[in-house]
PDB file of C-alpha atoms in Angstrom:
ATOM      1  CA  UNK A   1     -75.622 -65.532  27.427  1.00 41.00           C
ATOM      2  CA  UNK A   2     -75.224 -67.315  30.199  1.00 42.00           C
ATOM      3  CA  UNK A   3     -72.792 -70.354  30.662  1.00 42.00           C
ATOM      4  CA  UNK A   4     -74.117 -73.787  30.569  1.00 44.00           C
ATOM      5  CA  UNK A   5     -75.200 -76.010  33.114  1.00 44.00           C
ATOM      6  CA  UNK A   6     -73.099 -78.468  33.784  1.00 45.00           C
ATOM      7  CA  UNK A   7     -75.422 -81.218  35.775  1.00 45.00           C
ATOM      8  CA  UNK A   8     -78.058 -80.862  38.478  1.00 48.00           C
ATOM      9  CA  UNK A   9     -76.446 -81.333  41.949  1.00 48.00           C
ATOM     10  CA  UNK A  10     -77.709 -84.568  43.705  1.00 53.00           C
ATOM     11  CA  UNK A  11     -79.509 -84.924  47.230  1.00 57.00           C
ATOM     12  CA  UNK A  12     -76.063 -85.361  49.488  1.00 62.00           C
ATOM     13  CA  UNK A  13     -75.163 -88.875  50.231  1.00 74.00           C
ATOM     14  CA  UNK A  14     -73.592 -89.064  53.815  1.00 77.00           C
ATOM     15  CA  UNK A  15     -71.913 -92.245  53.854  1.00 85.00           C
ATOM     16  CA  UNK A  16     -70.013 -91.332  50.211  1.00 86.00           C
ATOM     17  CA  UNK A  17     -69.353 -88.133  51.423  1.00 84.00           C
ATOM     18  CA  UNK A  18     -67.860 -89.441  54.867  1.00 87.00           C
ATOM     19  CA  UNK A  19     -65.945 -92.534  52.906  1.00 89.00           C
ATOM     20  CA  UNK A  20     -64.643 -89.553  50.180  1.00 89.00           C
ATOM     21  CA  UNK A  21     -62.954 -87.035  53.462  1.00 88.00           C
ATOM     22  CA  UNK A  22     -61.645 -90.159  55.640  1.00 91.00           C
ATOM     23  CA  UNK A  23     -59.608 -91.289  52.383  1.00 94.00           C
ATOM     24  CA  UNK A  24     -58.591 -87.320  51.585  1.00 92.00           C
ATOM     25  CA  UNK A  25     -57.315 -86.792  55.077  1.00 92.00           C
ATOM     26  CA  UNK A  26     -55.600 -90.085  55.495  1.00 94.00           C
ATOM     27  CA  UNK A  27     -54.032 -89.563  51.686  1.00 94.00           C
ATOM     28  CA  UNK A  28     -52.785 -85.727  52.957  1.00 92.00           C
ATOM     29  CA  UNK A  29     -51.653 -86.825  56.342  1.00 93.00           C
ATOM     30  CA  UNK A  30     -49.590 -89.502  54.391  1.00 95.00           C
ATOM     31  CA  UNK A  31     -48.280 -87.047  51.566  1.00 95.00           C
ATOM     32  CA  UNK A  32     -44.852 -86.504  53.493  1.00 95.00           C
ATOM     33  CA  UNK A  33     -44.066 -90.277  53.081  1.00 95.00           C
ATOM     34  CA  UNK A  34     -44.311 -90.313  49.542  1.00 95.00           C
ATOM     35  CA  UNK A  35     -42.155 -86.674  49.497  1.00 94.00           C
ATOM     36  CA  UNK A  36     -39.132 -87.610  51.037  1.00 92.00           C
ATOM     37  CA  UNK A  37     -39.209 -90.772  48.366  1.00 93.00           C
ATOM     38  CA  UNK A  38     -38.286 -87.801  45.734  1.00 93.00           C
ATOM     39  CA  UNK A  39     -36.597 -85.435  48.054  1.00 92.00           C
ATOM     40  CA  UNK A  40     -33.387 -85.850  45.976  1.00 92.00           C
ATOM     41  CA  UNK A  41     -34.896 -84.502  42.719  1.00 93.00           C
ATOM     42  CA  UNK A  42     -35.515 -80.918  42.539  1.00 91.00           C
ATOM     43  CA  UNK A  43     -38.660 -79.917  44.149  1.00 88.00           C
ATOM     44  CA  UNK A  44     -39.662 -78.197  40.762  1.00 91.00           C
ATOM     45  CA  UNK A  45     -39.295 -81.341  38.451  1.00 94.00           C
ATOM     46  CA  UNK A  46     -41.887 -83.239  40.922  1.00 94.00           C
ATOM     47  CA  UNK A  47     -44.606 -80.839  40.817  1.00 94.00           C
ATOM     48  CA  UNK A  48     -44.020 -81.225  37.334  1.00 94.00           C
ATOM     49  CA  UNK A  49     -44.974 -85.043  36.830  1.00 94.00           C
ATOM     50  CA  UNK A  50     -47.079 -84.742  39.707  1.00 92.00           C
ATOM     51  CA  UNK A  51     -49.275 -82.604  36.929  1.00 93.00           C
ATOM     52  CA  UNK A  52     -48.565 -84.505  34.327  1.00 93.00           C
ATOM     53  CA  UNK A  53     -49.197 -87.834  35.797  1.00 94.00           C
ATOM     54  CA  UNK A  54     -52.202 -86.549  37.454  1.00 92.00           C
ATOM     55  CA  UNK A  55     -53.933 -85.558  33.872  1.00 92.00           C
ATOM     56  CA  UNK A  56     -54.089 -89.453  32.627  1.00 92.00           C
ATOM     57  CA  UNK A  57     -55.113 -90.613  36.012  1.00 88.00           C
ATOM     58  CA  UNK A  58     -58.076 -87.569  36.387  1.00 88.00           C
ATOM     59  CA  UNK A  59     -58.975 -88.472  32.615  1.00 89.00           C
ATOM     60  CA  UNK A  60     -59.345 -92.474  32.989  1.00 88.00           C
ATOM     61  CA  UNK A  61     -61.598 -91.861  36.277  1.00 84.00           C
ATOM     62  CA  UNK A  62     -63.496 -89.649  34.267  1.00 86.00           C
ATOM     63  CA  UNK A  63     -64.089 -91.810  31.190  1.00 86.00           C
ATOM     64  CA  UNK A  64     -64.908 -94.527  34.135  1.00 83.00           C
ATOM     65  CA  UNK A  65     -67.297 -92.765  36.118  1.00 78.00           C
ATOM     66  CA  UNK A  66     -68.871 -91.443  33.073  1.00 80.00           C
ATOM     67  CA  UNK A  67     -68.128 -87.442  32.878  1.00 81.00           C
ATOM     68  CA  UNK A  68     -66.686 -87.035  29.657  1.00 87.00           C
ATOM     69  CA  UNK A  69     -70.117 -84.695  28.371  1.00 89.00           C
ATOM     70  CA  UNK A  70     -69.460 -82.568  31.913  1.00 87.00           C
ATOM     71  CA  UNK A  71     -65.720 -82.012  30.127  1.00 90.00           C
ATOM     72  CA  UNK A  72     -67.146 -81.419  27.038  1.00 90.00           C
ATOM     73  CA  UNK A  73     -69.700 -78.565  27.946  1.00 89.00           C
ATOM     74  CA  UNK A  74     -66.826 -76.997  30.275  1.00 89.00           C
ATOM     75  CA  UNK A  75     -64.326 -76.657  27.388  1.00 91.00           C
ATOM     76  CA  UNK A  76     -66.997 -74.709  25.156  1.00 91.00           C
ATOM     77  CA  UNK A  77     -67.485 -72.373  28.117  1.00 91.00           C
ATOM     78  CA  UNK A  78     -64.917 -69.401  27.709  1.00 92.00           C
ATOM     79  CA  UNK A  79     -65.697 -68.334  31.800  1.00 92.00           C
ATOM     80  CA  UNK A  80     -65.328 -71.989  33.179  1.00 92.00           C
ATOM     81  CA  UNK A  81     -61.975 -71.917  31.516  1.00 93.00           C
ATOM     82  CA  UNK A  82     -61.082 -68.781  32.708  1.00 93.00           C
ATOM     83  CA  UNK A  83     -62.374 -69.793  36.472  1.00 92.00           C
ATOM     84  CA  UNK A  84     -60.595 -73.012  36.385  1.00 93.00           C
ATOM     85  CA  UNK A  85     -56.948 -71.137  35.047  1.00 95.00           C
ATOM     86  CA  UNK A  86     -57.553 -69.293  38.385  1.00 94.00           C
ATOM     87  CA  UNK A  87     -58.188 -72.384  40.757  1.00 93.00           C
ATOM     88  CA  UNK A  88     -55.726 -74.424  39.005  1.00 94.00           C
ATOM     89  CA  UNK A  89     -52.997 -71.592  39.550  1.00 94.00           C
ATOM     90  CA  UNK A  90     -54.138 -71.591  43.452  1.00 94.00           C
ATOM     91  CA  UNK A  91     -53.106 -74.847  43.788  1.00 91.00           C
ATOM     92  CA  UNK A  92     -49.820 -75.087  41.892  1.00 93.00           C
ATOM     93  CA  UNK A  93     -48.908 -72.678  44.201  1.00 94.00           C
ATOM     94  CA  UNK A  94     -50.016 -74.613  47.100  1.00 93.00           C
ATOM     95  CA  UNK A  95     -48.333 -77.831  45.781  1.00 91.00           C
ATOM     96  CA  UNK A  96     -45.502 -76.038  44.951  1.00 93.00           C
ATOM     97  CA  UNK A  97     -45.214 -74.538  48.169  1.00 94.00           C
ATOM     98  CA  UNK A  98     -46.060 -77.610  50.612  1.00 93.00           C
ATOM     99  CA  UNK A  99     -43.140 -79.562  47.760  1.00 92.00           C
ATOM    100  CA  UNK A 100     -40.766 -77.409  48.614  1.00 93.00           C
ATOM    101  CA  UNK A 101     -41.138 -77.448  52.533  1.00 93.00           C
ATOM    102  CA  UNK A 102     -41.309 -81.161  52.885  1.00 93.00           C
ATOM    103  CA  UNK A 103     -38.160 -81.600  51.389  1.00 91.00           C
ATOM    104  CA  UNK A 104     -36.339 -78.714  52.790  1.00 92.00           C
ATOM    105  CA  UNK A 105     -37.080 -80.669  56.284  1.00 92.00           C
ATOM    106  CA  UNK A 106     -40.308 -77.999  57.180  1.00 92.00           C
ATOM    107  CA  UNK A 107     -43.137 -80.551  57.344  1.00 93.00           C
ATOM    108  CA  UNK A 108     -44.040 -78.962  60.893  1.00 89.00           C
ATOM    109  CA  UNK A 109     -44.718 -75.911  59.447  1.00 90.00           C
ATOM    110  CA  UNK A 110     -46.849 -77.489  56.774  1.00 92.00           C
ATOM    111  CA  UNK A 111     -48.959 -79.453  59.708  1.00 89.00           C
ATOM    112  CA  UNK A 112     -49.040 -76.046  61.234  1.00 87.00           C
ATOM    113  CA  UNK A 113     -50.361 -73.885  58.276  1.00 88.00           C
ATOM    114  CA  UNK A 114     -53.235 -76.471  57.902  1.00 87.00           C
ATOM    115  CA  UNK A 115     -53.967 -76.355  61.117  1.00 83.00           C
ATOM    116  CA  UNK A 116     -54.685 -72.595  60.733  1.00 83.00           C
ATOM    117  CA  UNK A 117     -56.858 -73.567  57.512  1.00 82.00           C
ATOM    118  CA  UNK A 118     -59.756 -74.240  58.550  1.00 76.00           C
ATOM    119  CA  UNK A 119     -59.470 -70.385  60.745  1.00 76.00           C
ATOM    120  CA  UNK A 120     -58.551 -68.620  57.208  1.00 81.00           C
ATOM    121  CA  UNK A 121     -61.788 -70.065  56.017  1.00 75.00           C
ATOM    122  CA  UNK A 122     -63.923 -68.135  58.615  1.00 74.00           C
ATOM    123  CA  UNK A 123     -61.488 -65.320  57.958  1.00 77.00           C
ATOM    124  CA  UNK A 124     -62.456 -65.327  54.501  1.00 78.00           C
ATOM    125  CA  UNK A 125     -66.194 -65.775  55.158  1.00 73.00           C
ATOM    126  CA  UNK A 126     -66.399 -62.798  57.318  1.00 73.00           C
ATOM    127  CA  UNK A 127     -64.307 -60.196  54.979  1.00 75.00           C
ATOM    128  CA  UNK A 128     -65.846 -61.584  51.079  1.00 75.00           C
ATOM    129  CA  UNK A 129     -68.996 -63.173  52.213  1.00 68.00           C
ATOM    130  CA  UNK A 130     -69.440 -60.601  55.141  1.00 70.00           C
ATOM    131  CA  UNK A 131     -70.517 -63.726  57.542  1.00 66.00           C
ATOM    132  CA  UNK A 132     -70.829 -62.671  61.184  1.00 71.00           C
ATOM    133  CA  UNK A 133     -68.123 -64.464  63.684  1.00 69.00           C
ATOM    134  CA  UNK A 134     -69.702 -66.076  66.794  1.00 72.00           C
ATOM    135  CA  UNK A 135     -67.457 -65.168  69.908  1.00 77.00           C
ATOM    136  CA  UNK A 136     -65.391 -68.701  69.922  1.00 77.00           C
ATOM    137  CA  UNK A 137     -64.284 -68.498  66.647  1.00 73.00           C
ATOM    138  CA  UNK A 138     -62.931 -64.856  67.647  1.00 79.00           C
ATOM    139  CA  UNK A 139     -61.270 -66.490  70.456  1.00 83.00           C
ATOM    140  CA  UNK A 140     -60.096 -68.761  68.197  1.00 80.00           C
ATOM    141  CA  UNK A 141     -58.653 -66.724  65.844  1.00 78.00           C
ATOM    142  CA  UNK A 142     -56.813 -64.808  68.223  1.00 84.00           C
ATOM    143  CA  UNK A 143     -55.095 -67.468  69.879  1.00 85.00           C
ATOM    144  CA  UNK A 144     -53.813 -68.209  66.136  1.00 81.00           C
ATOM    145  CA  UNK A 145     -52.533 -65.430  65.476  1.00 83.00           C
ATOM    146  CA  UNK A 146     -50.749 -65.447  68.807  1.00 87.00           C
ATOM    147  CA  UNK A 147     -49.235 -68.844  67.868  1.00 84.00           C
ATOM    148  CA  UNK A 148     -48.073 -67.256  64.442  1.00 81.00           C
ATOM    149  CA  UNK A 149     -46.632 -63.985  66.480  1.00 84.00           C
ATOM    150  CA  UNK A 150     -44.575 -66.699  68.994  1.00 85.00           C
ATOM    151  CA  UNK A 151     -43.319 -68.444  65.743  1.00 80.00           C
ATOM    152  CA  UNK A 152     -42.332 -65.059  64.346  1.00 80.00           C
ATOM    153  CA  UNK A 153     -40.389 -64.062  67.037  1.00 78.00           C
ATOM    154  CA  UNK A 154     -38.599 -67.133  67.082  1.00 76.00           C
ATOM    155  CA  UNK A 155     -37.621 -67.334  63.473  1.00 68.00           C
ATOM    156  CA  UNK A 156     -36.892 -63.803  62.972  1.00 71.00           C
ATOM    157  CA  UNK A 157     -39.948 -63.485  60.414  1.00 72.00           C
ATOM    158  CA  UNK A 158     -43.413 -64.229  59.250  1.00 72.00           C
ATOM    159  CA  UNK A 159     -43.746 -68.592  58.931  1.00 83.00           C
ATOM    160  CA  UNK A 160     -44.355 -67.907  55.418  1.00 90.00           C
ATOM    161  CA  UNK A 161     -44.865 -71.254  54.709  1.00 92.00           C
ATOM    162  CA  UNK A 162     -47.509 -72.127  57.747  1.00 88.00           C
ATOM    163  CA  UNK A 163     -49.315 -68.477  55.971  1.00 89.00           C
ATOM    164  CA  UNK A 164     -49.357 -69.406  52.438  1.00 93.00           C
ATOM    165  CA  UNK A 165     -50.563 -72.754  53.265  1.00 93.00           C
ATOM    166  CA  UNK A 166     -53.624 -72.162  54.618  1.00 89.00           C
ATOM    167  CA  UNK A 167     -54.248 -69.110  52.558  1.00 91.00           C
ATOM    168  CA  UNK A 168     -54.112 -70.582  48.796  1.00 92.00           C
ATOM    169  CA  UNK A 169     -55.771 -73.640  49.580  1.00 88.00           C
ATOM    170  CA  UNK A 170     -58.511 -71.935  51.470  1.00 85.00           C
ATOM    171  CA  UNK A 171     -59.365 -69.277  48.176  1.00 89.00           C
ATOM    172  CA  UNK A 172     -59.107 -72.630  46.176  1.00 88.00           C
ATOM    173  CA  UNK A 173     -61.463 -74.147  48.324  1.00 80.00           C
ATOM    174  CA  UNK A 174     -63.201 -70.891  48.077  1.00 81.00           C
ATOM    175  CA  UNK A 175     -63.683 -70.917  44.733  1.00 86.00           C
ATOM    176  CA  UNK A 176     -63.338 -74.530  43.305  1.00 81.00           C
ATOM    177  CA  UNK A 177     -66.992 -74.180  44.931  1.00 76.00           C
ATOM    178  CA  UNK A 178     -68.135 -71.229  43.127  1.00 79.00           C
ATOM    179  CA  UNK A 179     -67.094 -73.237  40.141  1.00 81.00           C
ATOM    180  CA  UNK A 180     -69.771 -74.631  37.799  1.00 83.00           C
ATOM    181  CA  UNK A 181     -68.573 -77.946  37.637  1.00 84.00           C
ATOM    182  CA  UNK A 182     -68.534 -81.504  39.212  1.00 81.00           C
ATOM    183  CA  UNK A 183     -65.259 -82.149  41.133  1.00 77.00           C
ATOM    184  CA  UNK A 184     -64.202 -85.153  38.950  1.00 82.00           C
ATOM    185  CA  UNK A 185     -64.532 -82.555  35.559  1.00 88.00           C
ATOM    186  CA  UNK A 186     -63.233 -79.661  37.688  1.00 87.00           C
ATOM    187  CA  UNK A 187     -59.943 -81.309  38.663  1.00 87.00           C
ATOM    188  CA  UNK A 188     -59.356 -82.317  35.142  1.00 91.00           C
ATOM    189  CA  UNK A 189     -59.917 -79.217  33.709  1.00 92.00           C
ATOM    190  CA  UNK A 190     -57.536 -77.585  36.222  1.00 93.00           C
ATOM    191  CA  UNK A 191     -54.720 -80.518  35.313  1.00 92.00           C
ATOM    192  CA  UNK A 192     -55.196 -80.073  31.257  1.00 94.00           C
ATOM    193  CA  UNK A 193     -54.402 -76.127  32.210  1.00 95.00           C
ATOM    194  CA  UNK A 194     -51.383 -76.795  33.933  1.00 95.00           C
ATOM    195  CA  UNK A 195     -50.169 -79.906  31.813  1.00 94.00           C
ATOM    196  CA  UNK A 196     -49.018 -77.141  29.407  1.00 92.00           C
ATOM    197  CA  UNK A 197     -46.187 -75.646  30.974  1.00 94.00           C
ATOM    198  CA  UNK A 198     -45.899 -78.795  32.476  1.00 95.00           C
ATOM    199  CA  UNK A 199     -44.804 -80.575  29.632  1.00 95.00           C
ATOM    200  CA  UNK A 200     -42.847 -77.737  28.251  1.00 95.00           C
ATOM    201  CA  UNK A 201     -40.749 -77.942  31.730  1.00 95.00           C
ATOM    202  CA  UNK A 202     -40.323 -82.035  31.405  1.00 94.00           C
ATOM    203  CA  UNK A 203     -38.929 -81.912  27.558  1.00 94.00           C
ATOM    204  CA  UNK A 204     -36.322 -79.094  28.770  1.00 95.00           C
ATOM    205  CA  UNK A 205     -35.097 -80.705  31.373  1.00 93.00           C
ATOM    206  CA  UNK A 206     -34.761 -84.131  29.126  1.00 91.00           C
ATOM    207  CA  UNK A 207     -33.428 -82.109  26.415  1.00 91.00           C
ATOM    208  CA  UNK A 208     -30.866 -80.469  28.682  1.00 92.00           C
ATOM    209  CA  UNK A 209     -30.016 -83.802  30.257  1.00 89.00           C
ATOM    210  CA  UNK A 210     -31.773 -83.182  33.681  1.00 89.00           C
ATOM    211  CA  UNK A 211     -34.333 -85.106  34.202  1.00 91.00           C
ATOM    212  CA  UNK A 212     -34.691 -87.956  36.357  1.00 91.00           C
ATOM    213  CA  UNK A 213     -37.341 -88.955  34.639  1.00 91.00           C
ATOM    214  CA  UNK A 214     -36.817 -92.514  33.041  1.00 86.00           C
ATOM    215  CA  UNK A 215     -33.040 -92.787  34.190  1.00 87.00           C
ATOM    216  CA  UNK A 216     -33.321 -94.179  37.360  1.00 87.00           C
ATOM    217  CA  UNK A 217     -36.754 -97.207  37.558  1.00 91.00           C
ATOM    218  CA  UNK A 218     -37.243 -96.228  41.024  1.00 92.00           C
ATOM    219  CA  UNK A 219     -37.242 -92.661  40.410  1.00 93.00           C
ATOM    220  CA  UNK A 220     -39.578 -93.013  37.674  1.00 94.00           C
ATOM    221  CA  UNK A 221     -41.756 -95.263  39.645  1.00 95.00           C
ATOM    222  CA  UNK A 222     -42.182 -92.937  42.394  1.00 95.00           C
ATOM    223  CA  UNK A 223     -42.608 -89.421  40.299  1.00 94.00           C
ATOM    224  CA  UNK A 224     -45.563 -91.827  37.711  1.00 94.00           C
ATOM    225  CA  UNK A 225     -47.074 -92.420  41.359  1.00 94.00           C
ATOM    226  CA  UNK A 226     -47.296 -88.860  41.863  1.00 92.00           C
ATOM    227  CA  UNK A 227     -50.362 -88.644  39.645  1.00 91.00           C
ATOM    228  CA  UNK A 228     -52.934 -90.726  41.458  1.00 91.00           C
ATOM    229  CA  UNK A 229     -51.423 -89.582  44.446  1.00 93.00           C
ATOM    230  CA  UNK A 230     -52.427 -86.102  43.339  1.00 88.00           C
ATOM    231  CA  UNK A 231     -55.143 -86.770  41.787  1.00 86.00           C
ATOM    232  CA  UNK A 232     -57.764 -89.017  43.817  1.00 88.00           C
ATOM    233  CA  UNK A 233     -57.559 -87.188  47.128  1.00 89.00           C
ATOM    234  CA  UNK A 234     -58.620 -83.597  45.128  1.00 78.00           C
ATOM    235  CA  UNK A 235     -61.311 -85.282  43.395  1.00 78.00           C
ATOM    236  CA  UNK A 236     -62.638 -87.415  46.870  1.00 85.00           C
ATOM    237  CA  UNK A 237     -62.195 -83.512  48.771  1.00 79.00           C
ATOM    238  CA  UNK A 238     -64.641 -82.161  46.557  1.00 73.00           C
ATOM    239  CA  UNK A 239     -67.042 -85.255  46.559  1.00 79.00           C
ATOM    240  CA  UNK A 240     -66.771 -84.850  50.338  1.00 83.00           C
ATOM    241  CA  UNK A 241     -67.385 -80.999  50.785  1.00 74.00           C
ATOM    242  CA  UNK A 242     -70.674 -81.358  48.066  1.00 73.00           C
ATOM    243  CA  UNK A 243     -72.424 -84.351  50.242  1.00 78.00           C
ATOM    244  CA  UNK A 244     -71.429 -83.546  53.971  1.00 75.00           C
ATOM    245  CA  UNK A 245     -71.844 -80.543  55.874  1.00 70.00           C
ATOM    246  CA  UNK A 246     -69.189 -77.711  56.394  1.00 64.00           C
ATOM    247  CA  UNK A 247     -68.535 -78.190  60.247  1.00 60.00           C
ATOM    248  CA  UNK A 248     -68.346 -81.980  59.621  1.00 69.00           C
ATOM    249  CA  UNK A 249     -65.858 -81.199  57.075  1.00 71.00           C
ATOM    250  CA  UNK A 250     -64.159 -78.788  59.177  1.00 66.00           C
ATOM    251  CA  UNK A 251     -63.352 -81.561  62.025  1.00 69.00           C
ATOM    252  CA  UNK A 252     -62.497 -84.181  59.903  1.00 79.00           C
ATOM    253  CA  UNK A 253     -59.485 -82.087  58.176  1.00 78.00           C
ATOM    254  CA  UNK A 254     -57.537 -81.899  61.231  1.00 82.00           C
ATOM    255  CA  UNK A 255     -56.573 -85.701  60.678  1.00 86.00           C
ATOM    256  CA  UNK A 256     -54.131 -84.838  58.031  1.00 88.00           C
ATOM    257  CA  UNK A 257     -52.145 -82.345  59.746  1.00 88.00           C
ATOM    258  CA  UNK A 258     -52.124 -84.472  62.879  1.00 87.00           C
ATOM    259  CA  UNK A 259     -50.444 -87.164  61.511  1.00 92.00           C
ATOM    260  CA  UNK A 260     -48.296 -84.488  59.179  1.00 91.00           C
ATOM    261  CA  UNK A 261     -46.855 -83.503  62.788  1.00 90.00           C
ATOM    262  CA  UNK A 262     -46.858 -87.214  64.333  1.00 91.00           C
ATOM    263  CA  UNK A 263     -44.758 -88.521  60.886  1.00 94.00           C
ATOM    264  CA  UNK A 264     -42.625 -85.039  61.098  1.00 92.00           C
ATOM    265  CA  UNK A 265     -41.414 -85.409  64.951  1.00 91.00           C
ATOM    266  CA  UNK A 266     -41.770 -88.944  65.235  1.00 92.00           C
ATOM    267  CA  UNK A 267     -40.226 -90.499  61.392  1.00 94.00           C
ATOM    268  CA  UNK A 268     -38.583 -87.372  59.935  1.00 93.00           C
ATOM    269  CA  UNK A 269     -36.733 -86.414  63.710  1.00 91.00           C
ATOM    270  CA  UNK A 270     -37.342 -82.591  62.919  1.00 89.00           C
ATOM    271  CA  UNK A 271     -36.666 -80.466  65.984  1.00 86.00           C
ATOM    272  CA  UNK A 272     -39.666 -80.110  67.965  1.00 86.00           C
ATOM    273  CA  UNK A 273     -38.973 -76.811  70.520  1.00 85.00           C
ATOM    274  CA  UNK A 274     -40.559 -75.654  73.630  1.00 87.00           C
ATOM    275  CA  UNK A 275     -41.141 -72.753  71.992  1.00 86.00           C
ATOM    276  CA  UNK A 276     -42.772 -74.195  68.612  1.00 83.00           C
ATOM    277  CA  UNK A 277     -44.453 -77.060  71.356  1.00 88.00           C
ATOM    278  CA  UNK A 278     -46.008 -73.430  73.231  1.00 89.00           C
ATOM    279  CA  UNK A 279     -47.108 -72.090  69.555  1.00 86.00           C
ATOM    280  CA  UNK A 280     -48.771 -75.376  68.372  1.00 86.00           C
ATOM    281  CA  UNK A 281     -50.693 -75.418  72.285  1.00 89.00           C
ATOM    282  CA  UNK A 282     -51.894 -72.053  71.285  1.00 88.00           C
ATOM    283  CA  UNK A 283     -53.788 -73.580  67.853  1.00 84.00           C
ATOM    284  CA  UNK A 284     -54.748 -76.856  68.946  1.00 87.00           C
ATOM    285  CA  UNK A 285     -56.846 -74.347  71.776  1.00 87.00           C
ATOM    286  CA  UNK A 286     -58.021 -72.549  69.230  1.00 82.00           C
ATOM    287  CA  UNK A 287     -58.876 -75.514  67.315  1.00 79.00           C
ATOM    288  CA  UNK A 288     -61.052 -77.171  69.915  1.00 83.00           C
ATOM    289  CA  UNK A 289     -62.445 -73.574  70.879  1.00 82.00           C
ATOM    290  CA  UNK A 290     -63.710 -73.809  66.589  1.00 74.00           C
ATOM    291  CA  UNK A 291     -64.549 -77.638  66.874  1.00 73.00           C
ATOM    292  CA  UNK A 292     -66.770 -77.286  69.899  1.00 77.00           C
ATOM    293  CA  UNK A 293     -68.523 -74.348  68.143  1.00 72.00           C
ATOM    294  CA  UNK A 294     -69.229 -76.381  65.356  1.00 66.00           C
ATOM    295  CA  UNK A 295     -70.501 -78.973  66.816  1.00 65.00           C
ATOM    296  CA  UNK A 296     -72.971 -76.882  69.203  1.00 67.00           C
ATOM    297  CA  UNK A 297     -74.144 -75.053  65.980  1.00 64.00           C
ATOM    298  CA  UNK A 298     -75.007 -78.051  64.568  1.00 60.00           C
ATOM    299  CA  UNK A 299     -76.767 -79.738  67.687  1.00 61.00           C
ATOM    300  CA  UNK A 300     -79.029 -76.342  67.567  1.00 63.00           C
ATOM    301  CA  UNK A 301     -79.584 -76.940  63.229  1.00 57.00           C
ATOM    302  CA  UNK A 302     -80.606 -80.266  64.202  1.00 56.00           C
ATOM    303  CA  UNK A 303     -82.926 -79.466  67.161  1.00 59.00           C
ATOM    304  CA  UNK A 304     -84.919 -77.099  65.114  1.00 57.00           C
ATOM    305  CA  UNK A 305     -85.609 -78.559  62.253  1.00 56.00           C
TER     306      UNK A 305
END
């Protein structure tokens, strides 16, 4: 039996879908601000409410907007469960991961690994969808990965954190589109899956006395706001990837690490190299190398039709 259908995708609406990426990209380029507000509790504790706050926020929009029967049909539909456990574990591990760097002083490495995001996705296009790479975007790649060997060399290892980056969030991407579902009942779904261990982390840490939560107003403030913080830019990233086109998408989400790496050097003070400045020249080629592409691809696409 096949699953059911969730709702008829609508004719793509430009200006929504333009409105929906500017906000995501501003909101991720932002993201470090609101980090270092929590950088004293443990990195682990604010993923935590981050979930749990994002659930109620996700769930109100929904009831709002009107998506509640969308939820409904997903939660009868053993395989949308079982899609959305995978997707939601993806990006855990990418919160967890960008968390953790932010407040260990690394935000340059987290503007770097989304940077190379947008060159895992053709990655991943040519080895599971078997897509054929145009020359620039070989060029592009393989001034990458020369940026990522410099960067090795100079830390003594892979930049696991400018890898993993770029990595889970492009297989989320990946998938969240494979997905059955609207964005608005998607991310909810996802957030009700990982509210569960969620909450069984929060009531440890308040039973062994650990929590921040509640003890501190500011603290509690800033870990409620990590909810909507969470929570509106996911849902506004997939309005904006189902209403504008994939290269449109693809320039626009270099905002966010851009002013990741402005707010890192420029607020944060975090050391900014010759040899890191060489590595970053080396994507930011690469980047215009895959923007220009783009954007010739889709003169052509436009020309023809």
């Amino acid at each position: 039996m096949s699953s059911p259908s969730i709702s008829a995708r609508p004719a793509p609406d430009v200006l929504l879908g333009f409105s929906c990426a500017l906000f995501t990209y501003l909101s991720w380029g932002l993201l470090p601000l609101y980090m270092k507000q929590v950088a004293h509790v443990p990195f682990a504790e604010v993923i935590a409410h981050r979930i749990l706050w994002a659930l109620p926020s996700a769930a109100l929009l929904l009831l709002v907007m009107g998506g509640m029967p969308s939820m409904r049909l997903a939660l009868r539909s053993p395989r949308i469960i079982g899609m959305a456990t995978v997707t939601a574990l993806l990006i855990s591990c990418n919160w967890t991961v960008y968390t953790w760097a932010v407040i260990n002083n690394r935000t340059l490495d987290t503007a770097l690994g989304y940077y190379i995001n947008p060159l895992v996705s053709v990655l991943m296009g040519v080895v599971l969808l078997r897509e054929r790479i145009a020359r620039p975007l070989v060029i592009a790649v393989v001034l990458a990965s020369i940026a990522v060997g410099i960067l090795t060399v100079q830390a003594g290892g892979l930049p696991w954190v400018s890898l993993v980056l770029p990595a889970s969030f492009a297989t989320y991407g990946y998938l969240r589109k494979t997905l059955p579902v609207e964005a608005l009942p998607g991310f909810t779904l996802e957030a009700l899956i990982l509210s569960l261990p969620a909450v069984a982390y929060v009531a440890w840490l308040t039973a062994s006395g650990s929590s921040h939560f509640g003890i501190d107003a500011t603290d509690t403030f800033w870990l409620i706001m990590g909810g909507p913080i969470t929570a509106l830019p996911l849902v506004t990233f997939a309005i904006a990837a189902r209403n504008l086109r994939l290269s449109t998408v693809g320039v626009m989400q270099f905002i966010a690490p851009t002013i990741a790496f402005l707010i890192a050097v420029f607020v944060f003070g975090e050391p900014f190299s010759l040899t890191r400045g060489i590595a970053f020249g080396f994507i930011w080629a690469g980047l215009i190398i895959y923007s220009w592409s783009g954007f010739v691809n889709a003169r052509k696409h436009q020309t023809r039709r």
